[in-house]
Tab-separated table of C-alpha atoms and ligand atoms in Angstrom:
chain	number	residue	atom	x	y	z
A	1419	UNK	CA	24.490	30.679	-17.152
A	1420	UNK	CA	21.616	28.683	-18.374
A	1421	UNK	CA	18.111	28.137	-15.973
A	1422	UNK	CA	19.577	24.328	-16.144
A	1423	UNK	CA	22.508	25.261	-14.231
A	1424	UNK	CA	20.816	27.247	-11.164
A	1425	UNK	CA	20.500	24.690	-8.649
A	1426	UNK	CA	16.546	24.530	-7.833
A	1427	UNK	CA	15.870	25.117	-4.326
A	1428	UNK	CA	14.831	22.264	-2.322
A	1429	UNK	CA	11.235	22.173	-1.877
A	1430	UNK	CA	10.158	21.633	2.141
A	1431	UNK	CA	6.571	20.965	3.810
A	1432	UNK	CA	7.071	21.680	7.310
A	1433	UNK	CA	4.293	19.998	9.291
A	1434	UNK	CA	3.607	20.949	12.964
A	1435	UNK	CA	4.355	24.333	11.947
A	1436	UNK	CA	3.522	26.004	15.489
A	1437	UNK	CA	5.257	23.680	17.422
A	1438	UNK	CA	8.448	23.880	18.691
A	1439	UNK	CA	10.341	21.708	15.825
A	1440	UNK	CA	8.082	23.685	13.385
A	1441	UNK	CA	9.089	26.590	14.822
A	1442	UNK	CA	13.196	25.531	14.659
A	1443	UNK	CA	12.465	24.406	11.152
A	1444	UNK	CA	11.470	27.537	10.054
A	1445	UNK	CA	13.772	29.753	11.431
A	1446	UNK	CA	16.538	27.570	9.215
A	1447	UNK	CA	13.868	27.983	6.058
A	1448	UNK	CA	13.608	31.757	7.204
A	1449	UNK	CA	17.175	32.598	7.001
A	1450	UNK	CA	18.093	30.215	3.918
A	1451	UNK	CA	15.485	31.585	1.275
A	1452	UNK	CA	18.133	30.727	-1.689
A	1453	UNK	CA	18.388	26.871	-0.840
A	1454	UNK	CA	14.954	26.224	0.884
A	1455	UNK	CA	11.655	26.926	-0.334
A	1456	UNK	CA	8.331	25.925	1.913
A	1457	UNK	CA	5.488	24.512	-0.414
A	1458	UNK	CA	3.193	22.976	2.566
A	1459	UNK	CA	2.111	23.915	6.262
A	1460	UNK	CA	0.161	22.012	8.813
A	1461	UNK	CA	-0.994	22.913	12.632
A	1462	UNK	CA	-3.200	21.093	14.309
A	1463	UNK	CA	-5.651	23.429	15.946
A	1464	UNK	CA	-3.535	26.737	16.242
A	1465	UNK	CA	-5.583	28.515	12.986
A	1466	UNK	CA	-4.290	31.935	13.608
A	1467	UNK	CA	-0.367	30.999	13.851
A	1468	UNK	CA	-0.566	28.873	11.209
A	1469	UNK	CA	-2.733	31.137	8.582
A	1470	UNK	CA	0.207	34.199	10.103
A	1471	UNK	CA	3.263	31.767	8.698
A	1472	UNK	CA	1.091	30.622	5.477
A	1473	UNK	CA	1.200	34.887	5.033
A	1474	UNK	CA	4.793	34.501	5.806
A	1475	UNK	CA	5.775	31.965	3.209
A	1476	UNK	CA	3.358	32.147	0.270
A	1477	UNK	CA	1.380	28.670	1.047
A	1478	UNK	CA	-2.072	28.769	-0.361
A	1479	UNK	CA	-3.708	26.026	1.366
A	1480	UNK	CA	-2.116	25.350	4.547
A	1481	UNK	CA	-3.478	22.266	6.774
A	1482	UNK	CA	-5.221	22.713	10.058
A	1483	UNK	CA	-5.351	18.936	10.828
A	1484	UNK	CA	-7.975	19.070	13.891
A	1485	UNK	CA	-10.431	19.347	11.111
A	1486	UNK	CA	-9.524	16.407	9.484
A	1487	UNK	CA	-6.909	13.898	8.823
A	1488	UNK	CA	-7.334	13.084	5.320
A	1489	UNK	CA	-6.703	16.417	3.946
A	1490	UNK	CA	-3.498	16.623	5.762
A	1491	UNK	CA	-2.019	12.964	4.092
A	1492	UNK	CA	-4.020	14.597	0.706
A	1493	UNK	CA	-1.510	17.695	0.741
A	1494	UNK	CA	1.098	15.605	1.382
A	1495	UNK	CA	0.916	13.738	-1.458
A	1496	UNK	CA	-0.052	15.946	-4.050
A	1497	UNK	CA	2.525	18.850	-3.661
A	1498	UNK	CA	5.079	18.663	-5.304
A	1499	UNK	CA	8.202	18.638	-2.704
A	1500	UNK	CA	11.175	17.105	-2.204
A	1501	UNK	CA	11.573	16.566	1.478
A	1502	UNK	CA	8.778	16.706	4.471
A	1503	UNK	CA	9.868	17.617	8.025
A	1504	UNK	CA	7.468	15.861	10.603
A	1505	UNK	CA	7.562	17.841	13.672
A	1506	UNK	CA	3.886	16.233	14.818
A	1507	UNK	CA	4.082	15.195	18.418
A	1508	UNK	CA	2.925	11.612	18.909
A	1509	UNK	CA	1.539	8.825	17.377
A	1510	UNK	CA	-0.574	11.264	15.018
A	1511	UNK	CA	2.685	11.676	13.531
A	1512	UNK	CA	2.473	8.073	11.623
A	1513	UNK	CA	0.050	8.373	8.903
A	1514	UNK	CA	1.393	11.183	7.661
A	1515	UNK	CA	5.021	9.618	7.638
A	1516	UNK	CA	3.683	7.527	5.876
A	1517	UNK	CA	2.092	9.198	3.316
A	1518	UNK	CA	5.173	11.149	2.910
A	1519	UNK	CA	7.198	8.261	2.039
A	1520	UNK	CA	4.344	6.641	-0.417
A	1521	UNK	CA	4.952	9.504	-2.337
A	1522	UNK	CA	8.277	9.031	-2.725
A	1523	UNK	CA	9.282	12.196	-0.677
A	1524	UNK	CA	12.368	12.098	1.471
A	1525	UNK	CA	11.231	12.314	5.291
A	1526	UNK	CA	12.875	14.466	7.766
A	1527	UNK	CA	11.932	12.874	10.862
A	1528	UNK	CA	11.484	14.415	14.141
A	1529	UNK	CA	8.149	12.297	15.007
A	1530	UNK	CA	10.115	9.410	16.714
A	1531	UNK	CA	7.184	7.999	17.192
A	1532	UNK	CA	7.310	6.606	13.162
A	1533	UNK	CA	9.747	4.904	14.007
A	1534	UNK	CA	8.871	3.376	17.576
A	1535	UNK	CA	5.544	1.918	16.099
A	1536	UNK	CA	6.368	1.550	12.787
A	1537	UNK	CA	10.021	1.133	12.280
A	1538	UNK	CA	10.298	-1.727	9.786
A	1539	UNK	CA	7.276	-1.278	7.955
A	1540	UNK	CA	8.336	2.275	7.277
A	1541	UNK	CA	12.346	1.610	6.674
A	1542	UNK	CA	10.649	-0.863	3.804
A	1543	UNK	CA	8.208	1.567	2.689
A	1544	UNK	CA	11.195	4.213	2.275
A	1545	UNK	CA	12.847	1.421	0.616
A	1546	UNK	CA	10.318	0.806	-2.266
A	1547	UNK	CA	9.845	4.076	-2.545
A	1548	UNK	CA	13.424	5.120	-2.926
A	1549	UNK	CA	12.809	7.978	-0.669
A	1550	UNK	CA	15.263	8.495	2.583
A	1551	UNK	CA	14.680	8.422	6.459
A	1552	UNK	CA	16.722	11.516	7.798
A	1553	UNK	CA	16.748	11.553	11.565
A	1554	UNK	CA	15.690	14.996	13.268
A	1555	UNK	CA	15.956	13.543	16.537
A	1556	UNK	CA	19.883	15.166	17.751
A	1557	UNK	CA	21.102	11.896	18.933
A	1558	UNK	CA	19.962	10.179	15.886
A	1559	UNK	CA	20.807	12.828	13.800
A	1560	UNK	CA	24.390	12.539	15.251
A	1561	UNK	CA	24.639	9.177	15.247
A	1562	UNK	CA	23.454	8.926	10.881
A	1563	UNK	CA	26.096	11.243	10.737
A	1564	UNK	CA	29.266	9.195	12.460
A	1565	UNK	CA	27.427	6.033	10.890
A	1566	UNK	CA	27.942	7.604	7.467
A	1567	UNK	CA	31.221	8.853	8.379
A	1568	UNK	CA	32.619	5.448	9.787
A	1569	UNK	CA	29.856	2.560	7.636
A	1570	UNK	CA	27.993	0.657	9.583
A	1571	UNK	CA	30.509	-2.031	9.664
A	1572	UNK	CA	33.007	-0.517	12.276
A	1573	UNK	CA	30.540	0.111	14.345
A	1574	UNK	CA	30.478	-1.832	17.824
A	1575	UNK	CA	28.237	0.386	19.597
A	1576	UNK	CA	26.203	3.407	19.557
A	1577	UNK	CA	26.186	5.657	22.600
A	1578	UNK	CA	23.114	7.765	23.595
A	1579	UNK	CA	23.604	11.183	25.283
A	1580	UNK	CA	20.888	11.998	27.713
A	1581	UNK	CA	20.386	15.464	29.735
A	1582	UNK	CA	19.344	13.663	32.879
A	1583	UNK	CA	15.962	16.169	32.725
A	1584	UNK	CA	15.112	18.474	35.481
A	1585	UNK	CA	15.120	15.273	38.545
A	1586	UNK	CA	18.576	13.751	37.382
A	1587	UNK	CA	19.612	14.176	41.076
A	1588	UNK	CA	16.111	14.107	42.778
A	1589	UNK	CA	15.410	11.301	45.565
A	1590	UNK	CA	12.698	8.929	45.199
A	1591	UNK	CA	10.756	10.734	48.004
A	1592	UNK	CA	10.834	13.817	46.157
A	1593	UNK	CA	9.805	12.226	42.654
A	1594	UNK	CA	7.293	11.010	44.270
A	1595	UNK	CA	6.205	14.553	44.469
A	1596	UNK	CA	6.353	16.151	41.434
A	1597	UNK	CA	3.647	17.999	39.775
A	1598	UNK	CA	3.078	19.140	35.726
A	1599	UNK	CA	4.654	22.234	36.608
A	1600	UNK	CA	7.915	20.947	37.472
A	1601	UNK	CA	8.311	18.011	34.655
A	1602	UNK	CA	7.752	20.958	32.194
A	1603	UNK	CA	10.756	23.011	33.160
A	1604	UNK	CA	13.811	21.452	31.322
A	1605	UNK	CA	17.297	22.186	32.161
A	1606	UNK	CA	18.836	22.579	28.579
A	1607	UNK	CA	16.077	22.292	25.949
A	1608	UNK	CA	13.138	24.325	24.797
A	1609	UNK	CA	10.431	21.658	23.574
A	1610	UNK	CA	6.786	20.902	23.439
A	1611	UNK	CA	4.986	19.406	26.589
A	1612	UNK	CA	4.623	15.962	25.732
A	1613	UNK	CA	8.670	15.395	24.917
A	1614	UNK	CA	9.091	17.755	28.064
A	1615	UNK	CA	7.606	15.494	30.368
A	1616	UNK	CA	9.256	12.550	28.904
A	1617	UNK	CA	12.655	13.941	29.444
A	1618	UNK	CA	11.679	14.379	32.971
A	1619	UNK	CA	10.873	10.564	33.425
A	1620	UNK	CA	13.450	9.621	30.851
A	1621	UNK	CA	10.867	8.347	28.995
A	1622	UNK	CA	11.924	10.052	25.897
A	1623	UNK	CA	15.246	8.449	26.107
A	1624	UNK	CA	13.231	4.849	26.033
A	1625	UNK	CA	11.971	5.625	22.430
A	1626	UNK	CA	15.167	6.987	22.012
A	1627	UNK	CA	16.746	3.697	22.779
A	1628	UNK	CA	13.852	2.021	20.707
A	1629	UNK	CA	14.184	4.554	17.675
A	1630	UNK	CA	17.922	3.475	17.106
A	1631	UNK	CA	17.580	0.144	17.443
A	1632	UNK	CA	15.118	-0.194	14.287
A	1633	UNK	CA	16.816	3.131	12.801
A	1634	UNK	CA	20.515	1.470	12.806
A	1635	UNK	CA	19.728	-2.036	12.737
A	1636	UNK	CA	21.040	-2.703	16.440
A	1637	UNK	CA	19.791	-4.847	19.306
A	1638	UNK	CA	19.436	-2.943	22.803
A	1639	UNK	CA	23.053	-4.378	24.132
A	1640	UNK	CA	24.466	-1.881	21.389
A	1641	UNK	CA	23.016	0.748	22.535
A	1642	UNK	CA	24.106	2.488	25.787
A	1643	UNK	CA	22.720	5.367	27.411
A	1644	UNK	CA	25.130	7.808	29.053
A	1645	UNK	CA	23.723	10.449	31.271
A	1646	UNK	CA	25.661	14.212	30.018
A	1647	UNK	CA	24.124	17.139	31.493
A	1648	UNK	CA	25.279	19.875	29.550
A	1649	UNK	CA	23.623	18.347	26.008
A	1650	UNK	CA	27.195	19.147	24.064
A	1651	UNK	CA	27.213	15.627	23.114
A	1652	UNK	CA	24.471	14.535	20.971
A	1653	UNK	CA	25.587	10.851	20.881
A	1654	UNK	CA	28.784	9.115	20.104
A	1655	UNK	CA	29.626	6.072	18.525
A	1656	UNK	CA	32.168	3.321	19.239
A	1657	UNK	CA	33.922	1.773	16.121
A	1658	UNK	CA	34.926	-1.983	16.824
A	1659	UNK	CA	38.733	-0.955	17.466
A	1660	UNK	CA	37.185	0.669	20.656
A	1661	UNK	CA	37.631	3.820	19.710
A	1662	UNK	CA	34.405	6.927	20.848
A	1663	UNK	CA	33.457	9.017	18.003
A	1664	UNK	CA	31.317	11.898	19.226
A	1665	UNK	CA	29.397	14.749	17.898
A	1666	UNK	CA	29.307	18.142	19.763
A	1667	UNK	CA	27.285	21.600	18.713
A	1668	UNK	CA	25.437	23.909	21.134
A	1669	UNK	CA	22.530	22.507	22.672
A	1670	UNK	CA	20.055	23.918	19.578
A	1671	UNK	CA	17.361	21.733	17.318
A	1672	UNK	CA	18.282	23.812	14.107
A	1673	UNK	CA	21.554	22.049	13.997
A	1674	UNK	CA	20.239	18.616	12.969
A	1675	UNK	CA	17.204	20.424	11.487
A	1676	UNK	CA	19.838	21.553	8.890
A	1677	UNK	CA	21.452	18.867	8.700
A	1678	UNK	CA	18.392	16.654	7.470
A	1679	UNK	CA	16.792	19.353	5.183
A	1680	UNK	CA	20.127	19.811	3.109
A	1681	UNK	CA	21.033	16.489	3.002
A	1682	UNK	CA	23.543	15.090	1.654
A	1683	UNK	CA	25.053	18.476	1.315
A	1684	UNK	CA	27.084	20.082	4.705
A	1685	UNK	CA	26.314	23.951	4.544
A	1686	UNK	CA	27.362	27.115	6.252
A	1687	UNK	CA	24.469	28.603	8.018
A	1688	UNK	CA	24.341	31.164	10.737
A	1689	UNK	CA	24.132	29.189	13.966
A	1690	UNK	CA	26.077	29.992	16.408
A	1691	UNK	CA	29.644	27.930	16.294
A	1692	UNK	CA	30.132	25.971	19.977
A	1693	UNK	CA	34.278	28.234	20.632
A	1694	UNK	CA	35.965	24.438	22.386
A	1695	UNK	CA	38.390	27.148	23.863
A	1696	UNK	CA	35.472	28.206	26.264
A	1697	UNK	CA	35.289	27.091	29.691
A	1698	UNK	CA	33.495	23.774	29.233
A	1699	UNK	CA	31.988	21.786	31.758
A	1700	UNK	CA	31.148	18.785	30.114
A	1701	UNK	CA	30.391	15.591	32.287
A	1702	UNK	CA	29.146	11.932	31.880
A	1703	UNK	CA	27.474	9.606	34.480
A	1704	UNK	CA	25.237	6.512	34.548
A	1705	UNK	CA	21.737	6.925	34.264
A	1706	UNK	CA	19.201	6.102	37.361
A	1707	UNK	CA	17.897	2.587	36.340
A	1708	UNK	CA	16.111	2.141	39.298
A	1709	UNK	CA	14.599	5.167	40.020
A	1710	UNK	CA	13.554	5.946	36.385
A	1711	UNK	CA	12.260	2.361	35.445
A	1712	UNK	CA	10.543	4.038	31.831
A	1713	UNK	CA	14.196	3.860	30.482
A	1714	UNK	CA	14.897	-0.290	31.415
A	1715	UNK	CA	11.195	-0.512	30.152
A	1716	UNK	CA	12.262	0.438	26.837
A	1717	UNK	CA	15.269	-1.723	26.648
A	1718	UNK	CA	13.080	-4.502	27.135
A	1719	UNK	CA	10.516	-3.339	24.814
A	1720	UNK	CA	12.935	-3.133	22.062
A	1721	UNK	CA	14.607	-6.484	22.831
A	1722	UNK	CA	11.010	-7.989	22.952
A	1723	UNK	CA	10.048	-7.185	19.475
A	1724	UNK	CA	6.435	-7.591	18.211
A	1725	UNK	CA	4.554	-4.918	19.577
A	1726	UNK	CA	6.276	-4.446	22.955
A	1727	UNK	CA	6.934	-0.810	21.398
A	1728	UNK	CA	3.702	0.350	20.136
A	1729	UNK	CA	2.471	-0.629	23.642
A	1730	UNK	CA	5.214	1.234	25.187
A	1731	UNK	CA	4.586	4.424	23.470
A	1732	UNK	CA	0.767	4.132	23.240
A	1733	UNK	CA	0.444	3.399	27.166
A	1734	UNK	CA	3.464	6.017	27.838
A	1735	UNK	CA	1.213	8.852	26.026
A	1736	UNK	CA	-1.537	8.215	27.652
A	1737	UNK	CA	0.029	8.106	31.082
A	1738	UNK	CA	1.624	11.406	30.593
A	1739	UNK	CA	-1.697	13.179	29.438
A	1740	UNK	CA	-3.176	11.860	32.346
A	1741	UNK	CA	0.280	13.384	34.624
A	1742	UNK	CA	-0.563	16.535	32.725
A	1743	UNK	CA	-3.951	16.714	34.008
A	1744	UNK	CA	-2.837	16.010	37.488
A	1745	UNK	CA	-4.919	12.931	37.442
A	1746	UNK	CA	-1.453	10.769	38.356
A	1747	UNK	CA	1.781	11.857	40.139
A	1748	UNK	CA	5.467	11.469	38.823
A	1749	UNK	CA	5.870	7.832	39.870
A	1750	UNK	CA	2.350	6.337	38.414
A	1751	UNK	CA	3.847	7.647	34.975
A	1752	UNK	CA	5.991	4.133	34.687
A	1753	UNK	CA	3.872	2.001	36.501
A	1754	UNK	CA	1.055	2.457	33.807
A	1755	UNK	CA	3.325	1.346	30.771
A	1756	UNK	CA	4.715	-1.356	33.245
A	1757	UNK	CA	1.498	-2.847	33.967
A	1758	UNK	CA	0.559	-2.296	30.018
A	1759	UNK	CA	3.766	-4.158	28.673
A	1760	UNK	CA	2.825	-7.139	31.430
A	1761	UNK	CA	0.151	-8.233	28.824
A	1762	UNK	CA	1.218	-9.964	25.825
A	1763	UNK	CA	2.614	-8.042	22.822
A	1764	UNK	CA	4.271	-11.104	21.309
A	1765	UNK	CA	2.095	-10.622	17.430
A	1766	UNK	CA	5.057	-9.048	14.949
A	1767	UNK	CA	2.197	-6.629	13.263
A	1768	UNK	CA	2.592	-7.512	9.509
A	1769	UNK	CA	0.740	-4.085	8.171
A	1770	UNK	CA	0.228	-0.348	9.245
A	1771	UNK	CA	-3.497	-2.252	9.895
A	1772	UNK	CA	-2.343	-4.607	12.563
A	1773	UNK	CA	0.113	-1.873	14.101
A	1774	UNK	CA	-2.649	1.202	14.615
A	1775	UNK	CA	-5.141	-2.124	16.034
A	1776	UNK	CA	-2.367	-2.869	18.627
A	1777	UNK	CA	-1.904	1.067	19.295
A	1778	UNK	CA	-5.434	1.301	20.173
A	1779	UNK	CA	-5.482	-1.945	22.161
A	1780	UNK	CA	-2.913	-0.632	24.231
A	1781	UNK	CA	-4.154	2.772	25.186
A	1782	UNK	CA	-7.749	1.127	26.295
A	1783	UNK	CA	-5.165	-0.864	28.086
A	1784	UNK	CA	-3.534	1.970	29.850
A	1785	UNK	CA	-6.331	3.648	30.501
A	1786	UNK	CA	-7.961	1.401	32.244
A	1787	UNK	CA	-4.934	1.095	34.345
A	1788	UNK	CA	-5.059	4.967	34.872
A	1789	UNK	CA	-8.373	4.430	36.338
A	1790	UNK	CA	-7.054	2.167	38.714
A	1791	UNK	CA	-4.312	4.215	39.874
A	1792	UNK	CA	-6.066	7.436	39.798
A	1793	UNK	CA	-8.994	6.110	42.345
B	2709	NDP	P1	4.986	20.632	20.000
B	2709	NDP	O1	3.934	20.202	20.957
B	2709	NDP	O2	5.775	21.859	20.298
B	2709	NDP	O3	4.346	20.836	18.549
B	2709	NDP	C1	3.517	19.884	17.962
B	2709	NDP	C2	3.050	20.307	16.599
B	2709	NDP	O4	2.211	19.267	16.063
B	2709	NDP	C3	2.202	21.563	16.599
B	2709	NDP	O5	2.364	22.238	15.371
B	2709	NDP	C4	0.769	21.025	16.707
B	2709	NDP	O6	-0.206	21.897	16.153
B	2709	NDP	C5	0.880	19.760	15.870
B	2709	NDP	N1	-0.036	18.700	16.330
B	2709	NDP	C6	-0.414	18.423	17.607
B	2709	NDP	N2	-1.268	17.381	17.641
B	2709	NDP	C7	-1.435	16.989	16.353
B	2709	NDP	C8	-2.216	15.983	15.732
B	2709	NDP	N3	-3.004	15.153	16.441
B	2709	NDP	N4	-2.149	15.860	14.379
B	2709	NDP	C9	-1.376	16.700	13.656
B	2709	NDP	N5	-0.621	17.678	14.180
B	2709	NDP	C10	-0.641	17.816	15.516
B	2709	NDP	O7	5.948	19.358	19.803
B	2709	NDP	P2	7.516	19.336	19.516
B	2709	NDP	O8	7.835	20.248	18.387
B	2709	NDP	O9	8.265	19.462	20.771
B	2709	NDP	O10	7.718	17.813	19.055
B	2709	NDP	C11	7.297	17.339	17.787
B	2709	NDP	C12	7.920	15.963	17.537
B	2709	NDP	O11	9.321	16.112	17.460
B	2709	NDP	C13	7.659	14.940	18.654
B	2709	NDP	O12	7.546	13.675	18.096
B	2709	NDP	C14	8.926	15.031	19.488
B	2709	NDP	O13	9.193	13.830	20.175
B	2709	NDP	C15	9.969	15.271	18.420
B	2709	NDP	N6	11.175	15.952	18.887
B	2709	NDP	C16	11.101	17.216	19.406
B	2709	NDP	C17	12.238	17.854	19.854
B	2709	NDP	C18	12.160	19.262	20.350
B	2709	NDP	O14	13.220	19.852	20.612
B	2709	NDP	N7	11.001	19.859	20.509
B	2709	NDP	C19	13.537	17.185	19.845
B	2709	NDP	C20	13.518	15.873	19.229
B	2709	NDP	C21	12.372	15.282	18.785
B	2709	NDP	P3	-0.966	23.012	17.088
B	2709	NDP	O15	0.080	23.989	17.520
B	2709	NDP	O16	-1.945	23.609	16.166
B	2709	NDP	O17	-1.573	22.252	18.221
B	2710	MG	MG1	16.412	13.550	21.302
């Protein structure tokens, strides 16, 4: 066998390396040394983790980002890779999207937040570029797949599986109660606090809702929300004969890790299998409009276009670092982005300029409202 016909092993930079994506992301890398390779590593502000896994994997300059951004989108585009996994929680996730695409690298994308802010300004990025947008996110992740599987034209509607977070069945007098502590212990998932809390309010399912509408090309009307406890489904779609395609695996974000690092290939690996002959408890209800209003928010965020869903996510995070500091309760959470999303958002932001000026216009925005409620 010649060197040509080794297949070269696909060349990864895993940023947010400490966090809990990272963390997933590795593992896969870990346990797949013959088809993965990792060439870059960012953190944020954890030094020792991150210099521990640069050890780990051979990097020789990994990236601690809380000392600067530029460095971070430098590495990015100078090493040579083939695909970048963003696991960066929040908006700080964007730029470096960005600069992932610009250099023609394929993006594995667990930052929703790209595509909340950004969505068509990055879709045509990746476009000129020739490089691909692989969904991390499980439901998005299932619903590329059954989109690939099906084309885009038999599909009628794409369903969203939610967990229903830790309060699915909590009154309104008790939400009204909840504290940090609480919102941070999930039911099914193991994530980082920011996502955590948003699961709680449903929040997360909002950019959810958002991030397949500019992902798939659907308005909100095409994209339900179905509440499923157990998180066995990680989305479904229906194909226009009204048929429900799902997609079921154990409740575990190295699945659709996997999936969008070995892309277009489907490979064994050494998760465990979900065994259907097990006694499964899998059920499906309607979500609580009313008494989690962050979800309808997003709806008509995404329906509103221009930047409706910067605002929503910029006025979102900072509500729930404010809930995380105990400055607001459970409830103030959607009445920020409520009060944020009254203003007008009509302006369609043209450049990456004119959407990080309406991401900063809408946290002074929220914070001023978090003043207000916090008095
Ligand atoms: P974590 O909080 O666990 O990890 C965040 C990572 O990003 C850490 O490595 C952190 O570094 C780094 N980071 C934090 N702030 C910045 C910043 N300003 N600039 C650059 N890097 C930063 O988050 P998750 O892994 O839970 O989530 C990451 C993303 O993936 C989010 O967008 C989330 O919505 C999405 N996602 C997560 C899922 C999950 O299961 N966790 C599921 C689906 C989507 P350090 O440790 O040094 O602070
Ligand atoms: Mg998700």
């Amino acid at each position: 066998m010649s060197d040509r016909d080794i297949p070269r092993r696909k060349r990864v930079i895993v940023l947010g390396a400490t966090g809990s994506i990272g963390a997933s992301g590795l593992d896969i890398i870990r346990n797949d040394p013959g088809r993965f390779e990792i060439v870059g590593l960012s953190a944020h502000r954890n030094r020792e983790a991150l210099a521990s896994l640069a050890r780990e994997f051979g990097v020789s300059e990994p990236i601690l980002s809380s000392e600067g951004e530029a460095p971070l989108l430098e590495m990015i585009k100078r090493t040579k890779a083939d695909v970048v996994l963003n696991g960066i929680a929040g908006s700080s996730g964007l730029r470096p999207s960005i600069a992932a695409l610009e250099s023609g690298k394929d993006l594995a994308l667990a930052n929703k937040e790209t595509i909340v802010m950004a969505g068509p300004l990055v879709r045509d990025l990746a476009k000129r570029a020739q490089a691909r947008i692989l969904p991390v996110d499980s439901e998005h992740s299932a619903v590329f797949a059954l989109i690939e599987a099906h084309g885009s034209d038999a599909v009628a509607e794409v369903v969203l599986t939610a967990s229903g977070g830790p309060f699915r069945s909590w009154d309104r007098e008790r939400l009204a109660r909840v504290r940090a502590a609480d919102a941070l212990r999930h039911p099914t998932w193991s994530m980082g606090p920011k996502i955590t809390v948003d699961s709680a309010s449903l929040a997360n399912k909002g950019l959810e809702v958002i991030e397949a509408c500019r992902l798939f090309d659907l308005p909100p009307d095409r994209v339900k929300v179905v509440v499923h406890p157990q998180s066995l489904v990680h989305s479904l779609i229906r194909t226009k004969d009204g048929v429900l395609w799902a997609q079921i695996s154990l409740p575990d974000m190295r699945h659709p890790i996997l999936s969008a690092l070995a892309w277009p290939e489907v490979v064994p690996n050494r998760l465990e299998p979900l065994a259907l002959d097990r006694l499964l408890d899998m059920r499906f209800e309607p979500p609580r409009y009313d008494d989690f209003p962050l979800l309808p928010l997003a709806r008509r965020a995404a329906g509103m276009g221009g930047a409706y869903t910067i605002a929503y996510n910029a006025s979102n995070e900072e509500a729930v670092a404010a809930f995380l500091e105990d400055r607001i309760g459970f409830l103030e959470l959607a009445e920020v982005t409520a009060r944020v999303l009254e203003r007008d958002w009509s302006g369609e932001p043209a450049d990456f300029d004119a959407v990080f000026a309406a991401d900063a216009a809408a946290r002074k925005a929220a914070r001023d409202t978090i003043a207000i409620l916090a008095r």
